[in-house]
Coordinates of C-alpha atoms in Angstrom, one line a residue:
M1 CA 45.8 55.4 39.2
N2 CA 47.4 52.4 40.8
I3 CA 45.6 49.1 40.2
P4 CA 46.1 46.3 42.8
L5 CA 48.2 43.4 41.5
W6 CA 45.5 40.8 42.6
L7 CA 42.9 42.6 40.4
V8 CA 45.3 42.6 37.4
L9 CA 45.7 38.9 37.8
L10 CA 42.0 38.2 38.1
M11 CA 41.4 40.3 34.9
C12 CA 44.0 38.3 33.0
M13 CA 42.4 35.1 34.1
S14 CA 38.9 36.0 32.8
P15 CA 39.3 34.7 29.1
F16 CA 40.3 31.2 30.3
F17 CA 38.2 30.7 33.3
K18 CA 35.4 28.0 33.4
P19 CA 33.4 28.6 36.5
T20 CA 30.9 25.7 36.0
E21 CA 33.8 23.2 36.1
L22 CA 34.7 24.3 39.7
S23 CA 31.4 25.1 41.4
G24 CA 28.7 23.2 39.4
Q25 CA 27.0 26.6 39.0
P26 CA 26.6 29.3 36.3
L27 CA 28.8 31.5 38.4
F28 CA 31.9 31.4 40.5
N29 CA 32.9 33.9 43.1
V30 CA 36.6 34.5 43.5
V31 CA 36.1 37.1 46.2
S32 CA 32.9 37.2 48.3
A33 CA 31.9 39.6 50.9
P34 CA 28.3 39.2 51.9
G35 CA 26.5 40.2 55.0
W36 CA 23.0 40.6 56.6
Y37 CA 21.1 42.3 59.4
I38 CA 18.1 40.8 61.2
P39 CA 16.2 43.3 63.6
G40 CA 15.5 42.1 67.2
T41 CA 12.9 42.6 69.8
D42 CA 12.9 42.9 73.6
E43 CA 13.1 39.1 73.9
N44 CA 15.1 38.1 70.8
P45 CA 18.4 39.8 69.7
D46 CA 19.1 41.5 66.6
E47 CA 21.9 39.9 64.4
L48 CA 24.6 41.3 62.2
Y49 CA 26.7 38.9 60.1
V50 CA 29.7 39.5 57.8
N51 CA 31.7 37.0 55.8
L52 CA 34.8 37.2 53.6
T53 CA 35.8 34.3 51.3
V54 CA 38.6 34.0 48.7
S55 CA 38.5 31.1 46.3
L56 CA 41.7 30.2 44.4
P57 CA 41.4 27.7 41.6
F58 CA 44.2 25.4 40.2
S59 CA 43.9 23.2 37.1
F60 CA 46.3 20.4 36.4
G61 CA 46.1 17.7 33.7
S62 CA 42.9 17.0 31.8
G63 CA 39.7 17.3 33.9
N64 CA 41.4 17.8 37.3
I65 CA 40.7 21.0 39.2
F66 CA 41.7 21.9 42.8
L67 CA 40.2 24.7 44.8
V68 CA 41.4 26.4 48.0
S69 CA 38.9 28.7 49.7
P70 CA 39.9 30.4 53.0
F71 CA 37.2 32.3 54.8
T72 CA 36.4 34.3 57.9
E73 CA 33.1 35.3 59.4
I74 CA 31.6 37.3 62.3
R75 CA 28.1 36.8 63.7
E76 CA 27.0 39.3 66.4
F77 CA 23.9 39.0 68.5
G78 CA 22.7 42.2 70.3
S79 CA 21.6 42.5 73.8
T80 CA 18.0 41.9 75.0
S81 CA 16.1 42.2 78.3
E82 CA 17.3 38.7 79.1
N83 CA 20.8 38.3 77.3
E84 CA 24.0 40.2 76.9
S85 CA 25.5 40.9 73.5
I86 CA 27.8 38.3 72.1
S87 CA 30.2 38.0 69.1
L88 CA 30.7 34.6 67.5
D89 CA 33.6 34.0 65.0
G90 CA 34.4 31.4 62.4
N91 CA 37.7 30.8 60.4
G92 CA 38.7 28.1 58.1
V93 CA 39.6 26.7 54.7
L94 CA 37.7 24.6 52.1
L95 CA 39.9 22.3 50.1
N96 CA 37.9 20.9 47.1
Y97 CA 38.9 18.5 44.2
V98 CA 36.8 18.1 41.0
R99 CA 37.4 15.4 38.5
Y100 CA 35.7 15.3 35.1
F101 CA 35.5 12.1 33.0
G102 CA 35.4 11.7 29.3
D103 CA 33.7 14.6 27.6
S104 CA 32.9 16.1 31.0
T105 CA 29.5 14.3 31.1
F106 CA 30.3 12.7 34.5
S107 CA 32.0 14.3 37.5
L108 CA 33.2 13.5 40.9
S109 CA 33.6 16.3 43.6
T110 CA 35.2 15.8 47.0
G111 CA 36.1 18.3 49.6
I112 CA 37.3 18.8 53.2
V113 CA 36.6 21.7 55.4
L114 CA 38.9 22.6 58.3
H115 CA 37.5 25.3 60.5
N116 CA 37.2 26.9 64.0
Y117 CA 34.0 28.3 65.6
S118 CA 33.9 30.1 68.9
D119 CA 33.0 33.3 70.8
G120 CA 36.6 34.6 70.3
Y121 CA 39.5 34.1 67.8
E122 CA 40.8 31.0 69.5
F123 CA 42.5 28.1 67.6
N124 CA 42.6 24.9 69.6
S125 CA 41.1 21.3 69.7
A126 CA 38.1 22.5 71.6
T127 CA 37.1 25.0 68.9
H128 CA 38.1 22.9 65.8
Q129 CA 35.6 21.2 63.5
T130 CA 36.2 19.0 60.5
G131 CA 33.8 18.5 57.6
G132 CA 33.6 16.9 54.2
I133 CA 31.5 16.7 51.0
L134 CA 31.2 14.1 48.3
L135 CA 29.1 14.5 45.1
F136 CA 28.6 12.5 42.0
G137 CA 27.1 14.3 38.9
K138 CA 26.0 14.0 35.4
K139 CA 25.4 16.6 32.7
F140 CA 22.2 15.5 30.9
T141 CA 22.0 18.3 28.4
K142 CA 23.7 21.6 27.8
D143 CA 21.0 23.2 30.1
L144 CA 20.8 20.7 32.9
M145 CA 23.5 19.3 35.3
I146 CA 22.6 17.4 38.5
R147 CA 24.9 16.1 41.3
F148 CA 23.9 14.1 44.2
G149 CA 25.9 13.5 47.4
L150 CA 26.4 14.0 51.1
Y151 CA 27.8 16.7 53.4
Y152 CA 29.2 15.9 56.9
N153 CA 30.5 18.0 59.7
K154 CA 31.6 17.2 63.2
E155 CA 29.5 19.8 65.1
F156 CA 29.9 20.5 68.8
Y157 CA 26.6 18.9 69.5
G158 CA 27.5 15.7 67.5
D159 CA 27.7 14.3 63.9
F160 CA 25.7 16.3 61.3
F161 CA 24.8 14.6 57.9
L162 CA 23.1 16.4 55.1
P163 CA 22.1 14.9 51.8
L164 CA 22.7 17.3 48.9
A165 CA 21.3 17.8 45.5
N166 CA 23.4 20.2 43.3
I167 CA 21.4 21.5 40.3
D168 CA 22.2 23.8 37.5
W169 CA 19.1 24.1 35.2
R170 CA 18.4 26.7 32.5
P171 CA 14.7 26.3 31.6
G172 CA 14.6 29.5 29.5
E173 CA 17.0 31.9 27.7
R174 CA 16.9 34.4 30.6
T175 CA 16.1 32.2 33.6
R176 CA 18.2 29.9 35.6
V177 CA 17.8 27.7 38.8
F178 CA 20.8 26.6 40.6
G179 CA 22.2 25.7 44.1
Y180 CA 23.1 23.0 46.7
F181 CA 19.7 22.1 48.1
P182 CA 18.9 22.2 51.0
R183 CA 21.9 24.5 51.7
Y184 CA 20.7 27.1 49.2
L185 CA 18.7 27.5 46.0
V186 CA 18.6 30.4 43.6
Y187 CA 16.0 31.5 41.0
E188 CA 17.7 34.0 38.6
Y189 CA 16.2 36.1 35.9
K190 CA 18.5 38.0 33.5
L191 CA 17.1 41.5 32.7
N192 CA 20.2 42.5 30.6
D193 CA 23.9 42.1 30.7
N194 CA 24.2 44.3 33.8
W195 CA 21.1 43.6 35.9
Y196 CA 19.8 40.3 37.4
W197 CA 17.0 39.7 39.8
G198 CA 15.4 36.7 41.5
G199 CA 14.7 34.8 44.7
R200 CA 16.9 32.9 47.1
Y201 CA 16.6 30.3 49.8
R202 CA 19.3 29.6 52.3
G203 CA 19.5 27.0 55.1
I204 CA 22.0 27.4 57.9
T205 CA 23.0 25.0 60.6
T206 CA 26.2 25.6 62.6
S207 CA 27.6 25.6 66.1
Y208 CA 30.1 27.7 68.1
R209 CA 32.3 26.7 71.1
L210 CA 31.8 29.0 74.1
S211 CA 34.7 30.0 76.4
E212 CA 32.9 29.0 79.5
S213 CA 34.1 25.5 79.1
D214 CA 35.3 22.9 76.6
D215 CA 31.8 21.4 76.3
S216 CA 29.7 24.5 76.2
Y217 CA 28.4 25.6 72.8
I218 CA 25.6 27.5 70.9
R219 CA 23.8 25.7 68.1
Y220 CA 22.4 28.1 65.5
D221 CA 19.8 27.4 62.8
D222 CA 18.2 29.6 60.2
R223 CA 16.0 29.3 57.1
Q224 CA 16.0 32.3 54.9
L225 CA 13.8 33.5 52.0
T226 CA 14.8 36.7 50.1
A227 CA 14.2 38.6 46.9
Y228 CA 17.3 40.1 45.3
I229 CA 18.7 42.3 42.7
E230 CA 22.3 42.4 41.3
R231 CA 24.2 45.0 39.4
Y232 CA 27.3 44.0 37.3
F233 CA 30.2 46.5 36.8
F234 CA 33.2 45.8 34.4
N235 CA 31.9 42.3 33.7
H236 CA 33.0 40.8 37.0
L237 CA 32.4 43.2 39.9
V238 CA 29.0 42.6 41.4
F239 CA 26.8 44.4 44.0
T240 CA 23.7 42.7 45.4
L241 CA 20.9 43.8 47.7
Q242 CA 18.3 41.4 49.2
A243 CA 15.2 41.7 51.4
G244 CA 13.0 39.0 52.9
A245 CA 12.5 37.1 56.0
S246 CA 14.3 34.7 58.4
V247 CA 11.5 32.3 58.7
F248 CA 13.0 30.1 61.3
R249 CA 15.9 31.5 63.3
R250 CA 16.9 29.6 66.5
A251 CA 19.9 29.7 68.9
V252 CA 20.2 27.1 71.6
S253 CA 22.9 27.3 74.4
R254 CA 24.0 24.1 76.0
N255 CA 26.3 23.1 79.0
V256 CA 26.5 26.8 80.2
I257 CA 26.6 28.2 83.6
S258 CA 25.7 31.8 82.7
D259 CA 22.2 32.7 81.6
A260 CA 23.6 35.6 79.5
Y261 CA 23.9 33.5 76.3
P262 CA 21.2 33.7 73.7
D263 CA 18.5 31.0 73.7
F264 CA 15.6 31.8 71.4
Q265 CA 13.4 30.9 68.3
D266 CA 11.7 33.4 66.1
A267 CA 10.9 34.7 62.6
A268 CA 12.0 38.2 61.6
P269 CA 12.7 40.5 58.6
L270 CA 16.1 40.1 56.9
F271 CA 18.1 42.6 54.9
K272 CA 21.3 41.6 52.9
A273 CA 24.0 43.3 50.9
G274 CA 27.2 42.0 49.3
I275 CA 30.1 42.7 46.9
F276 CA 31.7 39.9 44.7
Y277 CA 34.3 39.4 42.1
R278 CA 32.5 36.9 39.9
F279 CA 33.0 34.9 36.7
R280 CA 30.0 33.6 34.7
T281 CA 29.4 31.0 32.0
D282 CA 27.0 33.2 30.1

């Protein structure tokens, strides 16, 4: 059987990899391929979302880590009695630098995001967005690490600022709470070495340029609550299933001529699945 070269390299990395140093989490996804489906109604469209992200870490010197994460995503809204179907695309790269001080008790994390969002694979000044993140952290105990900071992105509707709290807390031998709130937060329970289950919250705010004009756009917001179960294979290959609700889903179209673009607010069931190549600290 021929094994891909990239998989061989990832296997060779596993004895030396320290995911917490990169992500401030108990896990680090080198390859991520999640997606979800939200059923629609006559008035509000169904939604299909797929994402692919690859994260490449580089370590240089003592306590210096650099991370390059290119990504691509597709979000499709189905047709309704009032709107036509539409496909929205996002592509970009996250460049992240993490610096640890002393015995790694304190840390500084900075990052920049260069990305394009539109209703087609277009790369120009009208579809471009630039964002950034800055976090300061402290490891209080071996079971508790907290970072505070700020996320910024130049959305098509204006400047978007979001205070962030990055937490990695292990209250029990089998339980863990981690995430970048209010972007996402995870409660995880370890059943055994192969099975994990828990709950997740995810908050989404983004915008897409529309091809109608250089100032037309769709703003999209969502707040998701799900229960999940994960199965690990060969230590690093992970399959996950989730079910729950999109408790606040909203799309707002602005500066548009056509009334075919989605403009709605609702709550709906949510179904997720994903495959990951992952490293853990435990």
